[in-house]
Amino acid sequence: MNKFLLESAYNVLKNGLQIKQNEEILILADDKQQTSLVEMFVTAGYLMGAKVGQIIFPAVAKQNDEPMRFVAASLKSVQAAVVLPKVSITHVEAIRQARKEGTRVLVCSGLDERMMTGAVNVDYQKMSELTNRFVKLFEAADVVRVTCSNGTDVTFSVKGRPTMAVDGICNQPGQWNFAPAGTTATAPLEGTTNGTIVFDGSLAPFGIVDQPVVLEVKGGFIRNIQGGRTAQKFASLLESYNNPNVYNIAEIGIGTNEKAELSGKLIEDERILGAFHFGVGKSLNLGGTVDAPFHTDGMILKPNVYIDGRLVVEDGKILI
């Protein structure tokens, strides 16, 4: 067993979930995840004196499809859970309902061993301080504008919306957080997003885009999608749901992890220092009001970000 990876898993449980002796915790993964990674978390839990359970479930067909019912039931029955599938189930009802029952949930969808030696192994205090500075800015803000040399020029309001500090810390009943950590997350007010969004980094579940994906947005919803193969596949995926809410602009956030790199996996890409992400579809888990059978995210790598007219990120460089 890789000692360094085990130490990283131990630190995630200690500093993130803040596991206590004799707590009941669940390590939950799908059958596509690396077995060795699952074993690291199980072993780390035992070393901390926790009562550890492990469940491997059949991977969902598409990201954020609901897993099997026994997964939802198991999540509700423990004090804390590490959600470690390769195919993301981050925005499913199974997790939302488990949190309502008081389960602390640390989401690690798409995590791999490389990230354990990189983006996970970060200075948590430094990252958390920067993340929470952005939280305070967003929670005091009204209008946010994001531009980029790639053609992005979009505005939206976050007035009155709570903003989550994705700093990896998950120590209160019903709380959730993520590993790797290092971004903010909030839902723009419904109907306020207008302009052009251009994803030039990655777009889940397709990975790094082949060409920039151009979204024309009006009244909070995507009205048109242009680009190459990635854009075509994205348009077809949204159309397949036959539900207008999958076109909702559901989430925004800024990356604050200096060790995160573009990998094609949103669990890491959203954390890239100074990058900006937009989520599409369901916003209920983020403080929004839109329910949808789907949620995904895309990346803008070197944005300019204005909060109530103040430039806080310039070409991906953080100015605060």
Short mmCIF file of C-alpha atoms in Angstrom, two decimals:
data_model
loop_
_atom_site.label_atom_id
_atom_site.label_comp_id
_atom_site.label_asym_id
_atom_site.label_seq_id
_atom_site.Cartn_x
_atom_site.Cartn_y
_atom_site.Cartn_z
CA MET A 1 0.00 0.00 0.00
CA ASN A 2 1.32 3.44 -0.99
CA LYS A 3 2.25 5.20 2.25
CA PHE A 4 1.96 8.71 0.80
CA LEU A 5 -1.54 8.06 -0.62
CA LEU A 6 -2.62 6.57 2.70
CA GLU A 7 -1.37 9.67 4.50
CA SER A 8 -3.32 11.86 2.05
CA ALA A 9 -6.53 9.86 2.64
CA TYR A 10 -5.94 10.05 6.40
CA ASN A 11 -5.54 13.84 6.19
CA VAL A 12 -8.74 14.18 4.16
CA LEU A 13 -10.68 12.30 6.84
CA LYS A 14 -8.96 14.16 9.67
CA ASN A 15 -9.05 17.69 8.27
CA GLY A 16 -12.09 17.43 6.00
CA LEU A 17 -14.69 15.14 7.57
CA GLN A 18 -12.98 15.48 10.97
CA ILE A 19 -13.81 11.89 11.85
CA LYS A 20 -14.06 10.97 15.53
CA GLN A 21 -13.37 7.64 17.17
CA ASN A 22 -16.27 5.18 16.90
CA GLU A 23 -18.14 7.31 14.37
CA GLU A 24 -19.97 5.33 11.70
CA ILE A 25 -18.66 6.30 8.27
CA LEU A 26 -19.38 4.99 4.79
CA ILE A 27 -16.90 4.82 1.93
CA LEU A 28 -19.11 4.81 -1.18
CA ALA A 29 -17.73 4.16 -4.67
CA ASP A 30 -18.92 2.85 -8.01
CA ASP A 31 -17.51 -0.16 -9.82
CA LYS A 32 -15.46 2.06 -12.14
CA GLN A 33 -13.40 3.62 -9.38
CA GLN A 34 -9.82 2.53 -8.62
CA THR A 35 -9.99 -0.23 -5.99
CA SER A 36 -6.71 0.90 -4.46
CA LEU A 37 -8.10 4.39 -3.83
CA VAL A 38 -11.17 3.00 -2.07
CA GLU A 39 -8.92 0.81 0.09
CA MET A 40 -6.86 3.85 1.12
CA PHE A 41 -9.93 5.59 2.57
CA VAL A 42 -11.21 2.44 4.27
CA THR A 43 -7.83 1.84 5.89
CA ALA A 44 -7.49 5.49 6.93
CA GLY A 45 -10.91 5.31 8.60
CA TYR A 46 -9.91 2.22 10.57
CA LEU A 47 -6.66 3.90 11.66
CA MET A 48 -8.73 6.80 13.03
CA GLY A 49 -10.81 4.41 15.11
CA ALA A 50 -14.00 4.83 13.10
CA LYS A 51 -16.56 2.14 12.35
CA VAL A 52 -16.11 1.90 8.60
CA GLY A 53 -18.49 0.47 6.03
CA GLN A 54 -17.78 0.11 2.32
CA ILE A 55 -20.25 -0.07 -0.56
CA ILE A 56 -19.43 -0.50 -4.25
CA PHE A 57 -22.45 0.15 -6.47
CA PRO A 58 -22.98 -0.13 -10.24
CA ALA A 59 -21.90 3.13 -11.88
CA VAL A 60 -24.78 5.29 -13.07
CA ALA A 61 -25.30 5.54 -16.83
CA LYS A 62 -24.93 9.33 -16.90
CA GLN A 63 -23.48 11.73 -14.36
CA ASN A 64 -25.96 12.78 -11.69
CA ASP A 65 -28.40 9.99 -12.49
CA GLU A 66 -29.84 8.67 -9.23
CA PRO A 67 -27.97 5.61 -7.90
CA MET A 68 -29.75 2.46 -6.75
CA ARG A 69 -32.11 2.80 -3.78
CA PHE A 70 -29.87 0.93 -1.37
CA VAL A 71 -27.24 3.65 -1.90
CA ALA A 72 -29.67 6.34 -0.77
CA ALA A 73 -30.72 4.27 2.24
CA SER A 74 -27.12 3.62 3.26
CA LEU A 75 -26.15 7.29 3.03
CA LYS A 76 -28.94 8.19 5.45
CA SER A 77 -27.87 5.60 8.01
CA VAL A 78 -24.36 6.87 8.86
CA GLN A 79 -22.87 9.93 10.51
CA ALA A 80 -20.43 10.68 7.69
CA ALA A 81 -19.74 9.50 4.15
CA VAL A 82 -17.00 9.74 1.54
CA VAL A 83 -18.69 9.69 -1.88
CA LEU A 84 -15.99 8.40 -4.22
CA PRO A 85 -17.49 7.29 -7.57
CA LYS A 86 -15.78 7.75 -10.90
CA VAL A 87 -19.10 8.82 -12.50
CA SER A 88 -20.39 11.80 -10.53
CA ILE A 89 -23.51 11.62 -8.37
CA THR A 90 -22.85 14.97 -6.69
CA HIS A 91 -26.22 16.57 -7.38
CA VAL A 92 -28.56 13.63 -6.78
CA GLU A 93 -31.49 13.47 -4.37
CA ALA A 94 -29.81 10.59 -2.53
CA ILE A 95 -27.16 12.99 -1.24
CA ARG A 96 -29.55 15.88 -0.63
CA GLN A 97 -31.87 13.70 1.44
CA ALA A 98 -28.97 12.14 3.39
CA ARG A 99 -27.83 15.64 4.35
CA LYS A 100 -31.35 16.44 5.55
CA GLU A 101 -31.02 13.43 7.86
CA GLY A 102 -27.75 14.85 9.24
CA THR A 103 -25.10 12.89 7.32
CA ARG A 104 -21.89 14.78 6.68
CA VAL A 105 -20.97 14.18 3.04
CA LEU A 106 -17.52 14.65 1.54
CA VAL A 107 -17.87 14.45 -2.24
CA CYS A 108 -14.85 13.11 -4.15
CA SER A 109 -16.47 12.22 -7.48
CA GLY A 110 -13.79 11.57 -10.10
CA LEU A 111 -10.93 11.68 -7.59
CA ASP A 112 -7.86 9.69 -8.67
CA GLU A 113 -4.45 8.85 -7.24
CA ARG A 114 -2.73 11.65 -9.18
CA MET A 115 -4.94 14.25 -7.51
CA MET A 116 -4.10 12.77 -4.11
CA THR A 117 -0.47 13.82 -4.66
CA GLY A 118 -1.42 17.20 -6.16
CA ALA A 119 -4.62 19.19 -5.64
CA VAL A 120 -5.58 17.26 -2.48
CA ASN A 121 -2.15 17.84 -0.92
CA VAL A 122 -2.50 21.61 -0.63
CA ASP A 123 -2.01 24.24 2.08
CA TYR A 124 -5.57 24.08 3.44
CA GLN A 125 -5.27 27.18 5.61
CA LYS A 126 -4.02 29.38 2.77
CA MET A 127 -6.62 27.98 0.35
CA SER A 128 -9.44 28.34 2.88
CA GLU A 129 -8.57 31.97 3.61
CA LEU A 130 -8.67 32.89 -0.09
CA THR A 131 -11.86 30.91 -0.68
CA ASN A 132 -13.63 32.65 2.18
CA ARG A 133 -12.54 36.08 0.92
CA PHE A 134 -14.46 35.36 -2.27
CA VAL A 135 -17.42 34.07 -0.26
CA LYS A 136 -17.65 37.40 1.56
CA LEU A 137 -17.40 39.33 -1.72
CA PHE A 138 -20.17 37.30 -3.38
CA GLU A 139 -22.48 37.43 -0.37
CA ALA A 140 -22.21 41.23 -0.25
CA ALA A 141 -22.62 41.60 -4.02
CA ASP A 142 -25.44 42.29 -6.41
CA VAL A 143 -24.17 42.16 -10.01
CA VAL A 144 -21.27 40.05 -11.27
CA ARG A 145 -19.80 40.35 -14.75
CA VAL A 146 -17.44 37.81 -16.33
CA THR A 147 -15.53 38.55 -19.52
CA CYS A 148 -12.70 36.85 -21.36
CA SER A 149 -10.68 37.25 -24.54
CA ASN A 150 -12.35 34.02 -25.74
CA GLY A 151 -15.64 35.93 -26.23
CA THR A 152 -17.26 35.48 -22.83
CA ASP A 153 -19.27 38.50 -21.69
CA VAL A 154 -22.03 37.66 -19.24
CA THR A 155 -23.72 39.28 -16.26
CA PHE A 156 -25.87 37.90 -13.45
CA SER A 157 -27.05 38.74 -9.95
CA VAL A 158 -26.16 36.88 -6.75
CA LYS A 159 -27.95 39.31 -4.44
CA GLY A 160 -29.06 37.58 -1.25
CA ARG A 161 -27.71 34.18 -2.25
CA PRO A 162 -25.57 32.19 0.20
CA THR A 163 -22.14 31.21 -1.14
CA MET A 164 -20.46 27.96 -0.19
CA ALA A 165 -16.77 27.87 0.66
CA VAL A 166 -15.54 24.67 -0.93
CA ASP A 167 -12.60 24.44 1.47
CA GLY A 168 -12.86 20.71 2.20
CA ILE A 169 -14.09 21.16 5.78
CA CYS A 170 -17.19 19.14 6.62
CA ASN A 171 -17.65 18.93 10.39
CA GLN A 172 -21.31 19.80 11.02
CA PRO A 173 -24.36 17.51 10.69
CA GLY A 174 -25.88 17.81 7.22
CA GLN A 175 -22.90 19.72 5.85
CA TRP A 176 -21.21 18.78 2.59
CA ASN A 177 -17.90 19.65 1.04
CA PHE A 178 -15.42 18.37 -1.51
CA ALA A 179 -11.96 16.90 -2.03
CA PRO A 180 -10.01 18.23 -3.81
CA ALA A 181 -11.18 21.55 -2.42
CA GLY A 182 -10.61 25.12 -3.49
CA THR A 183 -13.50 26.98 -5.08
CA THR A 184 -16.70 28.85 -4.25
CA ALA A 185 -20.19 27.78 -5.22
CA THR A 186 -23.43 29.70 -5.42
CA ALA A 187 -26.50 29.88 -7.62
CA PRO A 188 -27.17 33.09 -9.55
CA LEU A 189 -30.65 34.49 -9.14
CA GLU A 190 -33.03 32.79 -11.54
CA GLY A 191 -33.61 34.71 -14.75
CA THR A 192 -30.76 37.21 -14.25
CA THR A 193 -28.00 35.62 -16.35
CA ASN A 194 -27.60 37.24 -19.76
CA GLY A 195 -24.84 37.25 -22.35
CA THR A 196 -22.28 34.87 -23.82
CA ILE A 197 -20.42 32.11 -21.96
CA VAL A 198 -17.49 30.39 -23.70
CA PHE A 199 -16.09 27.22 -22.14
CA ASP A 200 -12.45 26.92 -23.18
CA GLY A 201 -11.19 24.49 -20.54
CA SER A 202 -13.34 21.47 -19.88
CA LEU A 203 -17.01 20.55 -19.87
CA ALA A 204 -18.30 17.53 -17.99
CA PRO A 205 -18.89 14.75 -18.81
CA PHE A 206 -16.83 15.20 -22.00
CA GLY A 207 -13.51 16.35 -20.55
CA ILE A 208 -11.25 18.95 -22.16
CA VAL A 209 -13.14 20.64 -25.00
CA ASP A 210 -11.99 20.11 -28.59
CA GLN A 211 -13.06 23.67 -29.48
CA PRO A 212 -14.54 26.45 -27.35
CA VAL A 213 -18.20 25.80 -26.51
CA VAL A 214 -20.23 28.98 -26.98
CA LEU A 215 -23.46 29.41 -25.02
CA GLU A 216 -25.86 32.25 -25.73
CA VAL A 217 -27.81 32.92 -22.54
CA LYS A 218 -30.94 35.01 -22.04
CA GLY A 219 -33.17 35.25 -18.99
CA GLY A 220 -31.12 32.65 -17.13
CA PHE A 221 -31.39 29.91 -19.77
CA ILE A 222 -29.16 28.69 -22.58
CA ARG A 223 -30.79 29.63 -25.89
CA ASN A 224 -28.12 28.47 -28.34
CA ILE A 225 -25.00 26.27 -28.34
CA GLN A 226 -22.21 26.55 -30.90
CA GLY A 227 -18.77 24.99 -31.36
CA GLY A 228 -17.16 21.71 -32.40
CA ARG A 229 -17.75 18.08 -31.43
CA THR A 230 -17.95 18.81 -27.71
CA ALA A 231 -20.62 21.46 -28.30
CA GLN A 232 -22.62 19.09 -30.49
CA LYS A 233 -22.48 16.31 -27.91
CA PHE A 234 -23.44 18.75 -25.15
CA ALA A 235 -26.43 20.04 -27.12
CA SER A 236 -27.59 16.48 -27.83
CA LEU A 237 -27.21 15.51 -24.17
CA LEU A 238 -29.33 18.41 -22.95
CA GLU A 239 -31.94 17.77 -25.62
CA SER A 240 -32.19 14.11 -24.57
CA TYR A 241 -33.71 15.06 -21.22
CA ASN A 242 -36.71 16.78 -22.84
CA ASN A 243 -36.85 19.13 -19.85
CA PRO A 244 -36.36 22.91 -20.20
CA ASN A 245 -34.77 23.20 -16.75
CA VAL A 246 -31.58 21.44 -17.87
CA TYR A 247 -30.77 24.69 -19.75
CA ASN A 248 -30.79 26.74 -16.52
CA ILE A 249 -27.61 28.57 -15.48
CA ALA A 250 -27.39 26.99 -12.05
CA GLU A 251 -24.00 27.73 -10.51
CA ILE A 252 -20.96 29.99 -10.56
CA GLY A 253 -17.60 29.94 -8.80
CA ILE A 254 -13.91 30.90 -8.75
CA GLY A 255 -11.02 28.45 -8.26
CA THR A 256 -8.64 28.95 -5.30
CA ASN A 257 -6.35 25.88 -5.33
CA GLU A 258 -2.82 26.64 -6.53
CA LYS A 259 -2.04 22.94 -7.13
CA ALA A 260 -5.08 22.15 -9.30
CA GLU A 261 -4.37 21.51 -12.98
CA LEU A 262 -6.55 21.15 -16.07
CA SER A 263 -7.31 17.43 -16.23
CA GLY A 264 -10.74 17.17 -17.85
CA LYS A 265 -12.22 16.19 -14.48
CA LEU A 266 -14.40 18.90 -12.95
CA ILE A 267 -13.59 17.82 -9.39
CA GLU A 268 -10.12 19.26 -10.08
CA ASP A 269 -10.70 21.75 -12.92
CA GLU A 270 -13.15 23.86 -10.89
CA ARG A 271 -10.36 24.37 -8.36
CA ILE A 272 -7.79 25.88 -10.79
CA LEU A 273 -6.52 29.11 -9.28
CA GLY A 274 -8.30 32.06 -10.89
CA ALA A 275 -10.46 29.98 -13.25
CA PHE A 276 -14.24 30.48 -13.37
CA HIS A 277 -16.91 27.82 -13.71
CA PHE A 278 -20.58 27.88 -14.64
CA GLY A 279 -22.98 25.08 -13.73
CA VAL A 280 -26.00 24.13 -15.82
CA GLY A 281 -29.26 22.44 -14.79
CA LYS A 282 -30.28 21.68 -11.22
CA SER A 283 -29.59 24.39 -8.62
CA LEU A 284 -31.50 23.09 -5.58
CA ASN A 285 -28.36 21.81 -3.86
CA LEU A 286 -26.72 25.22 -4.21
CA GLY A 287 -29.40 27.48 -2.78
CA GLY A 288 -31.29 27.97 -6.04
CA THR A 289 -34.87 27.04 -6.83
CA VAL A 290 -34.59 25.09 -10.11
CA ASP A 291 -35.06 21.33 -10.10
CA ALA A 292 -33.78 19.37 -13.07
CA PRO A 293 -32.77 15.78 -13.83
CA PHE A 294 -29.23 16.90 -14.67
CA HIS A 295 -26.36 19.13 -13.54
CA THR A 296 -22.97 19.72 -15.09
CA ASP A 297 -20.24 22.37 -15.19
CA GLY A 298 -17.87 24.01 -17.65
CA MET A 299 -14.66 26.01 -17.30
CA ILE A 300 -13.33 29.41 -18.37
CA LEU A 301 -9.59 29.33 -17.71
CA LYS A 302 -8.45 32.98 -17.74
CA PRO A 303 -11.45 35.17 -16.99
CA ASN A 304 -11.87 38.75 -15.92
CA VAL A 305 -14.32 38.94 -13.02
CA TYR A 306 -16.03 42.14 -11.87
CA ILE A 307 -18.04 42.17 -8.64
CA ASP A 308 -20.27 45.26 -8.52
CA GLY A 309 -17.85 46.89 -10.95
CA ARG A 310 -14.68 46.00 -9.02
CA LEU A 311 -12.12 43.94 -10.95
CA VAL A 312 -11.17 41.01 -8.68
CA VAL A 313 -9.72 38.60 -11.26
CA GLU A 314 -7.81 39.71 -14.38
CA ASP A 315 -6.89 37.17 -17.06
CA GLY A 316 -7.06 34.45 -14.40
CA LYS A 317 -4.87 36.35 -11.91
CA ILE A 318 -6.50 36.95 -8.53
CA LEU A 319 -6.27 40.58 -7.41
CA ILE A 320 -7.73 40.44 -3.90
#
